[in-house]
Coordinates of C-alpha atoms and ligand atoms in Angstrom, one line a residue:
F1 CA -0.1 0.0 0.0
P2 CA 1.1 3.6 -0.4
S3 CA 2.4 3.8 3.2
G4 CA 3.6 7.4 2.9
L5 CA 0.0 8.4 2.6
F6 CA -1.2 8.5 6.2
P7 CA 1.8 8.4 8.0
T8 CA 0.2 8.8 11.4
G9 CA -1.7 6.4 13.8
A10 CA -0.4 3.4 12.1
S11 CA -2.6 0.3 12.7
D12 CA -0.9 -3.0 11.6
T13 CA -2.8 -5.4 9.4
K14 CA -2.5 -8.2 11.9
D15 CA -4.4 -6.2 14.7
V16 CA -7.1 -4.9 12.4
N17 CA -9.6 -7.4 10.8
Q18 CA -12.3 -6.6 8.4
M19 CA -15.2 -9.0 7.3
P20 CA -16.4 -10.2 4.8
R21 CA -13.9 -10.4 1.9
F22 CA -16.7 -9.8 -0.8
I23 CA -20.2 -8.4 -0.9
T24 CA -22.4 -8.7 -4.0
K25 CA -25.6 -6.6 -4.0
T26 CA -28.1 -5.4 -6.8
I27 CA -28.8 -1.8 -7.7
S28 CA -31.1 0.0 -5.1
Q29 CA -30.5 -2.8 -2.3
S30 CA -28.6 -1.6 0.8
V31 CA -25.4 -2.8 2.9
E32 CA -26.9 -2.8 6.4
S33 CA -24.0 -3.0 8.8
E34 CA -22.6 -5.8 6.8
I35 CA -19.1 -4.6 6.4
K36 CA -17.6 -5.1 9.7
C37 CA -14.2 -4.1 11.3
S38 CA -12.7 -5.0 14.5
H39 CA -9.3 -4.3 16.2
K40 CA -7.7 -5.1 19.6
I41 CA -5.4 -2.1 19.8
P42 CA -5.7 -0.8 23.3
S43 CA -5.9 3.1 23.3
Y44 CA -7.0 3.3 19.7
N45 CA -10.7 4.5 19.7
K46 CA -11.4 5.5 16.2
I47 CA -12.2 3.4 13.1
F48 CA -11.8 5.0 9.6
W49 CA -13.6 4.0 6.5
Y50 CA -12.3 4.5 3.1
K51 CA -13.6 3.9 -0.3
Q52 CA -11.5 3.0 -3.4
G53 CA -13.5 3.2 -6.5
K54 CA -12.6 2.4 -10.2
D55 CA -10.1 5.4 -10.4
K56 CA -8.1 4.0 -7.6
A57 CA -8.2 7.1 -5.6
L58 CA -9.0 6.8 -2.0
Q59 CA -12.1 8.6 -0.6
L60 CA -12.5 9.1 3.2
L61 CA -16.0 8.3 4.0
G62 CA -15.8 9.2 7.8
Y63 CA -15.0 7.7 11.0
L64 CA -16.3 6.3 14.1
N65 CA -15.1 8.1 17.4
L66 CA -15.9 6.0 20.2
D67 CA -19.5 5.4 19.7
N68 CA -20.0 8.6 17.5
P69 CA -20.3 8.4 13.9
N70 CA -18.6 11.1 11.9
V71 CA -19.9 10.8 8.3
E72 CA -18.3 13.2 5.7
E73 CA -20.9 15.9 4.9
E74 CA -21.7 15.1 1.6
L75 CA -22.2 11.4 2.3
K76 CA -24.7 11.9 5.1
G77 CA -27.9 9.8 4.4
K78 CA -25.9 7.5 2.3
I79 CA -23.2 6.1 4.5
N80 CA -23.5 5.3 8.1
F81 CA -21.3 3.7 10.8
D82 CA -22.1 2.0 14.0
G83 CA -20.1 0.3 16.8
D84 CA -17.5 1.6 19.0
G85 CA -14.3 2.9 17.8
R86 CA -12.4 1.1 20.6
N87 CA -13.4 -2.4 19.5
N88 CA -15.3 -2.9 16.4
G89 CA -17.7 -1.0 14.0
S90 CA -19.7 -1.6 10.8
L91 CA -20.3 0.2 7.6
S92 CA -23.8 0.5 6.0
I93 CA -24.5 2.1 2.6
S94 CA -28.1 2.7 1.6
D95 CA -29.6 2.7 -2.0
L96 CA -26.7 1.1 -3.8
K97 CA -25.9 2.7 -7.2
L98 CA -23.2 1.3 -9.9
N99 CA -20.6 3.6 -8.7
D100 CA -20.9 2.3 -5.1
S101 CA -19.2 -0.8 -6.3
A102 CA -15.6 -0.4 -4.9
V103 CA -13.3 -1.7 -2.4
Y104 CA -14.0 -0.4 1.2
F105 CA -11.2 -0.3 3.8
C106 CA -11.2 0.2 7.5
A107 CA -8.5 1.4 9.8
A108 CA -7.9 1.9 13.4
S109 CA -6.3 5.0 15.0
F110 CA -6.0 7.2 17.9
H111 CA -5.5 10.3 15.7
S112 CA -7.9 12.2 13.6
A113 CA -6.2 10.6 10.6
A114 CA -5.6 7.1 10.0
H115 CA -2.9 4.9 8.4
L116 CA -4.4 2.4 5.9
S117 CA -4.0 -1.2 7.1
G118 CA -3.3 -3.9 4.6
V119 CA -4.8 -6.6 2.5
N120 CA -6.9 -8.3 5.3
T121 CA -9.0 -5.0 5.8
K122 CA -10.9 -4.8 2.6
T123 CA -14.2 -5.7 1.3
F124 CA -14.9 -6.0 -2.5
Ligands
NAG1 C1 -19.4 -5.7 17.9 O1 -18.9 -6.9 18.5 C2 -20.0 -7.6 19.3 C3 -19.5 -8.8 20.0 O2 -18.9 -9.6 18.9 C4 -21.2 -7.9 18.3 O3 -22.3 -8.3 19.2 C5 -21.6 -6.4 17.8 O4 -22.6 -6.7 16.8 C6 -20.3 -5.7 17.1 N1 -20.9 -4.3 16.5 C7 -20.6 -4.0 15.3 C8 -21.1 -2.8 15.0 O5 -20.1 -4.9 14.6
NAG2 C1 -23.4 7.9 -8.4 O1 -24.2 7.7 -9.4 C2 -25.6 8.3 -9.0 C3 -26.6 8.0 -10.2 O2 -26.5 6.8 -10.5 C4 -25.3 9.8 -8.8 O3 -26.5 10.5 -8.2 C5 -24.2 10.1 -7.7 O4 -23.8 11.5 -7.7 C6 -22.9 9.3 -8.2 N1 -21.9 9.5 -7.1 C7 -20.7 9.7 -7.3 C8 -19.9 9.8 -6.1 O5 -20.3 9.9 -8.5

């Protein structure tokens, strides 16, 4: 991964897990808390979520701070998070469109910016 990208608050792949590897849906369905992320890093209290679309660019969707979801302004109503940033969280995406087809990543952090973790933490 482009490791220089988010240099702070690094979470190691082996300490962060994401399930499942793949989700397949049809247009207008929703992903309801089905993309799950967990970590066991004491002191880390935030779970960040990213989308990597066709153009490969990474888009920050927002993060869970303890049990408070902070969804990026333009994605409110579309994306939601639940859980607790200290342990686990899940991602929901409503009213799926073709352009929601992407790789979704989670990362754990104690900072306000997260380092992306590796291959385990992806859902296609
Ligand atoms: C977090 O983990 C607990 C215990 O495994 C589970 O009951 C809960 O549904 C999980 N929450 C999320 C948001 O994934
Ligand atoms: C995705 O497609 C929908 C219509 O299918 C459009 O309304 C929306 O703006 C698009 N989102 C992005 C991020 O391009």
